[in-house]
CSV table of C-alpha atoms and ligand atoms in Angstrom, one decimal:
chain,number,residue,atom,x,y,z
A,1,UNK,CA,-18.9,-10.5,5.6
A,2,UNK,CA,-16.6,-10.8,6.0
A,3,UNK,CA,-15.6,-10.5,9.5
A,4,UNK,CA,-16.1,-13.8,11.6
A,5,UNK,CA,-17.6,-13.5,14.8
A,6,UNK,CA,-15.2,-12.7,17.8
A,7,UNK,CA,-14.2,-14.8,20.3
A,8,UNK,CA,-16.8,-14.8,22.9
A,9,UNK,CA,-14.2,-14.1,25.8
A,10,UNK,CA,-13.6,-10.7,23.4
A,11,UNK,CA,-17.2,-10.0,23.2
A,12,UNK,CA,-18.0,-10.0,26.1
A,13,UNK,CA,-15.4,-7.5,27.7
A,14,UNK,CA,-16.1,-5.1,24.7
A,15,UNK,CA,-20.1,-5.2,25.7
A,16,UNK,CA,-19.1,-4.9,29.4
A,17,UNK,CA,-16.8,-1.9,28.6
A,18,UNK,CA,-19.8,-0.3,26.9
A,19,UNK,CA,-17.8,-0.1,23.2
A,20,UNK,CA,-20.8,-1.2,21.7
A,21,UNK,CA,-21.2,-3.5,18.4
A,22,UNK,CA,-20.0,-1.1,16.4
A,23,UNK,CA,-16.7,-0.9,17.8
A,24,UNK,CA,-16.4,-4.7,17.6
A,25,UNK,CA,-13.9,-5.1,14.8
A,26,UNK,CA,-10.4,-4.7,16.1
A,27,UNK,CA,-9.2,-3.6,19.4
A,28,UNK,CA,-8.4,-0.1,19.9
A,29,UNK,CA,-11.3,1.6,19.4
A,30,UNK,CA,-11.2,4.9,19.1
A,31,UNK,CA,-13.4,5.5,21.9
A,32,UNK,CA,-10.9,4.5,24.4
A,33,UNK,CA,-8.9,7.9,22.7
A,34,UNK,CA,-8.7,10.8,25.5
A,35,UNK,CA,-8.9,14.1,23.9
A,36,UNK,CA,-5.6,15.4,22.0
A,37,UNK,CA,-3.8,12.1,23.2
A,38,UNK,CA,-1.9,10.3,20.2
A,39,UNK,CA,-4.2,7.3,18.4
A,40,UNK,CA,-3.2,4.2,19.3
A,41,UNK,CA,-1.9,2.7,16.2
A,42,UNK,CA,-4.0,-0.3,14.7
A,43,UNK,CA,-2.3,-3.4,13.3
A,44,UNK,CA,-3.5,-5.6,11.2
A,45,UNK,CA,-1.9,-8.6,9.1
A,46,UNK,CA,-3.1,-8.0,5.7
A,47,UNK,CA,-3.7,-11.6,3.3
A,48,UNK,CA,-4.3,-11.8,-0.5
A,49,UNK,CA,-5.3,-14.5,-2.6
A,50,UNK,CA,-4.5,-18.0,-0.5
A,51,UNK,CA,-6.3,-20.5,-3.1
A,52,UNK,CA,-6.9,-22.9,-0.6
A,53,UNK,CA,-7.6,-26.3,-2.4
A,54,UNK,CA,-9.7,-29.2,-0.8
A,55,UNK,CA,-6.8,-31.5,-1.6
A,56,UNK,CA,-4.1,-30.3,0.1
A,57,UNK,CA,-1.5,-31.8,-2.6
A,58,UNK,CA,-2.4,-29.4,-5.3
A,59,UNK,CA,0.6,-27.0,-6.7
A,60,UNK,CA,1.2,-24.7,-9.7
A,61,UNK,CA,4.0,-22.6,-10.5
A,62,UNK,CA,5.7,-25.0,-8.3
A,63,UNK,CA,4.0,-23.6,-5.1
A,64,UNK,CA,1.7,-25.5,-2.4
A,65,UNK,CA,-0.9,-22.7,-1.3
A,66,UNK,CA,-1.7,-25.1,1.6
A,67,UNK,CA,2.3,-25.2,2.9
A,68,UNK,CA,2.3,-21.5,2.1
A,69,UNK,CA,-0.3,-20.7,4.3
A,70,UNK,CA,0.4,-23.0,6.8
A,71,UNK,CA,3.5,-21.0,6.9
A,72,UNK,CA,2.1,-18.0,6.8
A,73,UNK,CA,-0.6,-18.6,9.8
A,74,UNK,CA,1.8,-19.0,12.5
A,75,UNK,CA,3.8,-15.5,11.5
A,76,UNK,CA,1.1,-14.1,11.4
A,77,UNK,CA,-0.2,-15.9,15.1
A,78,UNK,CA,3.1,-14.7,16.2
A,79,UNK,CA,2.7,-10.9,14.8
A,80,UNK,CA,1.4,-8.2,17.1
A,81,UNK,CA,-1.4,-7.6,15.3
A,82,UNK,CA,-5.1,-7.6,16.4
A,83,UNK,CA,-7.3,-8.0,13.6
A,84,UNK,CA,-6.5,-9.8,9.7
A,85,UNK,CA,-8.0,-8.9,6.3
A,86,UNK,CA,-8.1,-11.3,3.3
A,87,UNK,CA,-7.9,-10.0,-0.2
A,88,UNK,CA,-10.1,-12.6,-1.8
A,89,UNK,CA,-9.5,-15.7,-3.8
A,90,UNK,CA,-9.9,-17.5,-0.7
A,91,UNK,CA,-10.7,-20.9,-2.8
A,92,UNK,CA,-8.4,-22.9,-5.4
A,93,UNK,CA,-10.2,-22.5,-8.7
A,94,UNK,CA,-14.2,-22.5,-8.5
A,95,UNK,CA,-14.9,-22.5,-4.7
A,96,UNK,CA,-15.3,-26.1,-3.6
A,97,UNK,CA,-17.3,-26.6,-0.4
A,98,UNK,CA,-13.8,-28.4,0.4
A,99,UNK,CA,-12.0,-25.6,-0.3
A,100,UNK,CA,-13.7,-23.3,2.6
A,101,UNK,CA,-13.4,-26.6,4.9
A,102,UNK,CA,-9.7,-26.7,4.8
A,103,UNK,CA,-9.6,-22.8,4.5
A,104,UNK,CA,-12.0,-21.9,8.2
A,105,UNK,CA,-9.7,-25.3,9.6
A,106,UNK,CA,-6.3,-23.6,8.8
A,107,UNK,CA,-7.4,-20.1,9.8
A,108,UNK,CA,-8.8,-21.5,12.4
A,109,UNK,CA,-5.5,-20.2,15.4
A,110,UNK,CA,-6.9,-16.7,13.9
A,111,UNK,CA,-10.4,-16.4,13.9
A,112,UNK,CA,-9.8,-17.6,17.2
A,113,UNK,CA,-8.0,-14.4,18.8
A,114,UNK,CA,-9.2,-11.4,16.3
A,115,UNK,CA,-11.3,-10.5,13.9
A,116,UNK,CA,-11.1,-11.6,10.1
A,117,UNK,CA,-12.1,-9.6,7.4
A,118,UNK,CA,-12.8,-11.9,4.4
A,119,UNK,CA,-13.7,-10.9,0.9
A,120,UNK,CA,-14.8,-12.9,-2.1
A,121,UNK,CA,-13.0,-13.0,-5.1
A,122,UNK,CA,-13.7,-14.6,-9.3
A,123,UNK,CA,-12.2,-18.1,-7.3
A,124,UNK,CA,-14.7,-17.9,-4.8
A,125,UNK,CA,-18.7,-19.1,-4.5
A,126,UNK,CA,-21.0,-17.1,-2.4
A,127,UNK,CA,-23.0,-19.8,-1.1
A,128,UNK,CA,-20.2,-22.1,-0.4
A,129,UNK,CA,-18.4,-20.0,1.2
A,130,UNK,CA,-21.4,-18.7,3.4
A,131,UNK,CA,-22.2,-22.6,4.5
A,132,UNK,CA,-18.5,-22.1,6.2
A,133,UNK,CA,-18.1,-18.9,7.3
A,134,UNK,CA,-21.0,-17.3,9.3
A,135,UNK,CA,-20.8,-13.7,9.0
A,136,UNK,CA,-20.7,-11.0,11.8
A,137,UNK,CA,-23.7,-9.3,10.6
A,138,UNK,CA,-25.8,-9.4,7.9
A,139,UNK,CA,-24.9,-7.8,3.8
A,140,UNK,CA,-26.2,-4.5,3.4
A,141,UNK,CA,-26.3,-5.5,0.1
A,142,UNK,CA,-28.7,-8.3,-1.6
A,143,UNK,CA,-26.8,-11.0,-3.1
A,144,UNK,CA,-23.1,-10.0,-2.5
A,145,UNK,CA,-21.2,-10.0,1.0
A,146,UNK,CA,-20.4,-6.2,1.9
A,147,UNK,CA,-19.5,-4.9,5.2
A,148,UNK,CA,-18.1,-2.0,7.2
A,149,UNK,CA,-16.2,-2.2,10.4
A,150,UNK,CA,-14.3,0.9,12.0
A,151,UNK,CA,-11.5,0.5,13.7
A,152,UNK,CA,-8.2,2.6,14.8
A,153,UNK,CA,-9.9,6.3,14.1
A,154,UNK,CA,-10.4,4.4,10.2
A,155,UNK,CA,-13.1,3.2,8.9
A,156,UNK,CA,-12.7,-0.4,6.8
A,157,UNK,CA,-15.4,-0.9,4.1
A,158,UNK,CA,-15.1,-4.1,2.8
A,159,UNK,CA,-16.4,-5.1,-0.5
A,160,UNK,CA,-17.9,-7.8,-3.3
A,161,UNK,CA,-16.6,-8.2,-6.5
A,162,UNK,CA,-17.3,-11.7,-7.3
A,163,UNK,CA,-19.6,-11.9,-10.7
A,164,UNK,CA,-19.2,-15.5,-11.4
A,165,UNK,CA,-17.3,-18.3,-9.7
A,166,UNK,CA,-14.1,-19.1,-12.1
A,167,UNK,CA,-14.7,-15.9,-14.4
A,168,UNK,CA,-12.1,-13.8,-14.3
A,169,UNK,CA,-13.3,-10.2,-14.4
A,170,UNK,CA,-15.2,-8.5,-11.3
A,171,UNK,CA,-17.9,-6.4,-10.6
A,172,UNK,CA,-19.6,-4.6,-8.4
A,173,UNK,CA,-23.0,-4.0,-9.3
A,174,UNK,CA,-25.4,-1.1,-9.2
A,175,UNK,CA,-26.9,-1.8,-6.1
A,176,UNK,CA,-23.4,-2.4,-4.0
A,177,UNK,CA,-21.7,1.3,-5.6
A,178,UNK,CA,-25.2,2.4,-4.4
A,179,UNK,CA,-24.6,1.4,-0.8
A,180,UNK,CA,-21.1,2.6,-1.0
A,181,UNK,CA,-21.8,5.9,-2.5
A,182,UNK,CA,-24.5,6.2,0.7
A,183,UNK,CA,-22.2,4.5,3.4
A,184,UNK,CA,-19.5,7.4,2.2
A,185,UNK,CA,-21.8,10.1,2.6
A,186,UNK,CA,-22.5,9.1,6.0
A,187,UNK,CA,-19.3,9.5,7.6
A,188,UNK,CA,-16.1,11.7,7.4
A,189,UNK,CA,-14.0,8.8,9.0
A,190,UNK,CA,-11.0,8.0,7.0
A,191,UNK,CA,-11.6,5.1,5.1
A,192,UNK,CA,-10.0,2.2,3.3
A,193,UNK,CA,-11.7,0.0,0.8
A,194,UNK,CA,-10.9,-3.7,0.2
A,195,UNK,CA,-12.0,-5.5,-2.7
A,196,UNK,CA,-10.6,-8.5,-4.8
A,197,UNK,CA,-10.2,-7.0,-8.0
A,198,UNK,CA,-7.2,-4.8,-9.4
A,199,UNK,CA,-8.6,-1.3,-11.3
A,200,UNK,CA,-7.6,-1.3,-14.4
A,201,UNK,CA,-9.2,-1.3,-17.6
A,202,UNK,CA,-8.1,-4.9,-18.8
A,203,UNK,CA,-11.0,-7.5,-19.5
A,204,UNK,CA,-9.7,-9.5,-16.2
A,205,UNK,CA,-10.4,-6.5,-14.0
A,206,UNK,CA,-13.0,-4.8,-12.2
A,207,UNK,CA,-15.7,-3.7,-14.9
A,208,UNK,CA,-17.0,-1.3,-13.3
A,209,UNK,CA,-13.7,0.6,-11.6
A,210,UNK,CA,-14.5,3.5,-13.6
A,211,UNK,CA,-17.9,3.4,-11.8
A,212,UNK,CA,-16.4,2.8,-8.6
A,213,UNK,CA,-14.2,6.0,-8.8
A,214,UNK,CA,-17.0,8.0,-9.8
A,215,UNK,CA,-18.9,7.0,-6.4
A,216,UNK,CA,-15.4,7.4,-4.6
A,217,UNK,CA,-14.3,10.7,-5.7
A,218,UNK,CA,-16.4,12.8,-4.4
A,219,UNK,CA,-15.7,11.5,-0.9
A,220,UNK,CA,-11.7,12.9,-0.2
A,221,UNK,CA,-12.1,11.0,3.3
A,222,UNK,CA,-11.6,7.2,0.7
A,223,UNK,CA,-7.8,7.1,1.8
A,224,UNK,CA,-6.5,4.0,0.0
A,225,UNK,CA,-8.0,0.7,-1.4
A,226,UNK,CA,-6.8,-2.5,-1.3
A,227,UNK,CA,-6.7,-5.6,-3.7
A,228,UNK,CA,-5.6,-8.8,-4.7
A,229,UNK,CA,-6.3,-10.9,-8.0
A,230,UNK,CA,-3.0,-9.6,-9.7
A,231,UNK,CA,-0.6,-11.3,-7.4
A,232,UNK,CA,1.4,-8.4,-7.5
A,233,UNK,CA,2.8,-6.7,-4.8
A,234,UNK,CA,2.6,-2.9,-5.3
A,235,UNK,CA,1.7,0.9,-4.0
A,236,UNK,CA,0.5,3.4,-6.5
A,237,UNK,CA,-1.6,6.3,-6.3
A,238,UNK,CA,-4.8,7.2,-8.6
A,239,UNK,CA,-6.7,10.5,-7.7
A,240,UNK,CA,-4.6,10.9,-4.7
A,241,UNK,CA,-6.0,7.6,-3.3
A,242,UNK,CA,-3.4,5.4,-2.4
A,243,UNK,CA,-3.9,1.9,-4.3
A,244,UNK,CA,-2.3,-1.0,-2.0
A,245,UNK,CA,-2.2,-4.4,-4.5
A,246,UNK,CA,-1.8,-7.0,-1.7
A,247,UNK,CA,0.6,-10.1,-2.8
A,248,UNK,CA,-0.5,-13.2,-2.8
A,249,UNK,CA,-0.5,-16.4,0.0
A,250,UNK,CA,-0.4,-18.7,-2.8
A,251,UNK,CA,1.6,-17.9,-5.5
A,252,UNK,CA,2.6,-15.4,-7.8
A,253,UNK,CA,2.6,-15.3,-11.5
A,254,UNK,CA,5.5,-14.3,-12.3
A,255,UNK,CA,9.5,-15.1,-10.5
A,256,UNK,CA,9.7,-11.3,-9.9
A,257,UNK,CA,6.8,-11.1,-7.4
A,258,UNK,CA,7.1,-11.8,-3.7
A,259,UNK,CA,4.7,-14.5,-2.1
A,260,UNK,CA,3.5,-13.6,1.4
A,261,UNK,CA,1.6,-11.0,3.2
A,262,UNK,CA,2.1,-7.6,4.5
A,263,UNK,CA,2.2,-6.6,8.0
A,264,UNK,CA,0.7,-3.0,8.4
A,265,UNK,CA,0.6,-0.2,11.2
A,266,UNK,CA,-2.0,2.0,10.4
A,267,UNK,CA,-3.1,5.7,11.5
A,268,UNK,CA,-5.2,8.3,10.9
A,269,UNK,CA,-2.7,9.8,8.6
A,270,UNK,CA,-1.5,7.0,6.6
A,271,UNK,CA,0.1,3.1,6.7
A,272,UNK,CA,3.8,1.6,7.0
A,273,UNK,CA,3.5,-1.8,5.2
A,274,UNK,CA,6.4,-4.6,6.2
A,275,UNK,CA,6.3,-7.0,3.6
A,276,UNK,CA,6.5,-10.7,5.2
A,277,UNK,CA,7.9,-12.9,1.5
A,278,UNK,CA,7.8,-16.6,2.0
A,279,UNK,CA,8.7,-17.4,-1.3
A,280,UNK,CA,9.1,-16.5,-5.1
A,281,UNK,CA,11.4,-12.7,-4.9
A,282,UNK,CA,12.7,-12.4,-1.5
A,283,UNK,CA,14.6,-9.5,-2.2
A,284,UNK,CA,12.2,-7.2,-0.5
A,285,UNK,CA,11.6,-9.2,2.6
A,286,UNK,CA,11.0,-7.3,6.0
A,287,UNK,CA,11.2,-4.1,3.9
A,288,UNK,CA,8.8,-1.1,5.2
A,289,UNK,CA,6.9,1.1,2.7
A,290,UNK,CA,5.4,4.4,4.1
A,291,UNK,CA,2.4,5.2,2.7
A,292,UNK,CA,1.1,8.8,3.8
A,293,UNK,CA,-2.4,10.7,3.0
A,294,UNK,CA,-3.8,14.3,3.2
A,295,UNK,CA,-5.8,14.6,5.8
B,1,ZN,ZN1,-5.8,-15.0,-7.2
């Protein structure tokens, strides 16, 4: 997965209280929730795209992803969250064992409080990244690193859309929309998806978002999904699902894009994102966009 193990101190007071693996993810589980008493909101820092590079010198566009996210870390340390996702294109370029080294070192004041939701993206390697990061629990799927954690009255499915390491374009495979089509029909949870890949229909994108609609539509509890890849910070809506295209930790491509990562408050009914810039187009620093959903 995507989501490291706990700390054990966290662990422990969750089995004690009787919340049960599944409940594991973030705090606030909903079972804590008396009946008709207002959620608890869940907070989470949201990360895309960090391109962490063995060699901590490496720039482009003029931007260190290592200073960036050592800048970003602390905020984030800082933030009142309790629980972090990562959009994917965790690595530089191909997915170094380095790269993951430096990455699980410098996340490491994270991992160390919450939960981290990691997913891989066309920078990434599989098996590099699973020699540092030990997953939670098992893939449901063979050969890709899927996961689902619930949290906040939401459900959080996290998905794999790496097809090769350094290859631009994504996809999903038969077998992972299989899982997903099932792991929908098991629950009326409200659920968010996170995978790297943006959904459009250029060569660079996910091949089979067509696909992953088809499983997806049937299932009006998929509330919004979340990606990377595009460095791009934007909100947009496809089939009334609300499509959250996280910006990136290490650079953008273009001087109109922010650099940074979004702090989010989410409920059953929807998600204020506060974007947190660091560099590149500051102008919409500490703004707050309101996403809502049908219920
Ligand atoms: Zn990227």
């Amino acid at each position: 997965m995507p989501f490291l193990l706990t700390p054990p101190t966290r662990r422990d007071f969750l089995t004690a209280a009787g919340a049960g693996i599944a409940s594991l993810a973030f705090a606030g589980a909903s079972s804590a929730r008396q009946a008709g008493a207002p959620r608890r909101p869940l907070r989470l820092a949201l990360l895309s795209d960090t391109h962490i590079p063995a060699d901590a010198s490496e720039t482009y566009r003029g931007f260190s992803p290592v200073d960036n996210l050592a800048k970003v870390v602390p905020q984030v340390a800082a933030a009142p969250v309790e629980g972090v996702l990562v959009g994917g294109d965790l690595a530089r370029l191909a997915g170094l064992p380095g790269d993951y080294d430096r990455l699980r070192d410098m996340l490491g004041p994270l991992t160390a409080r919450w939960p981290v939701g990691l997913v891989l993206g066309n920078h990434d390697d599989r098996g590099n990244f699973l020699k540092a990061f030990t997953p939670s629990t098992p893939s449901p799927v063979q050969n890709k690193v899927a996961a689902t954690r619930d949290a906040g009255g939401l459900r959080f499915v996290l998905l794999d859309s790496l097809l090769a390491p350094n290859v631009t374009p994504g996809q999903l495979g038969n077998a992972q929309r299989t899982w997903l089509g099932q792991t929908l029909a098991a629950s009326t949870t409200p659920t968010v998806v996170l995978v790297h890949h943006t959904l459009g229909g250029n060569d660079g994108e996910l091949m089979d978002a067509d696909r992953l609609f088809d499983v997806v539509r049937p299932h009006r509890h998929v509330k919004a999904i979340m990606y990377g890849h595009s460095h791009k910070y934007e909100v947009r809506e496809r089939e009334g699902i609300q499509l959250i295209n996280l910006p990136a930790v290490a650079y953008n491509f273009a001087d109109s894009e922010p650099v940074g990562w979004v702090e989010s408050v989410w409920t059953d009914e929807g998600v204020d994102l506060t974007l947190r810039a660091i560099g590149g187009n500051m102008a919409a620093n500490g703004q707050t966009t309101s996403v809502h959903w049908a219920r």
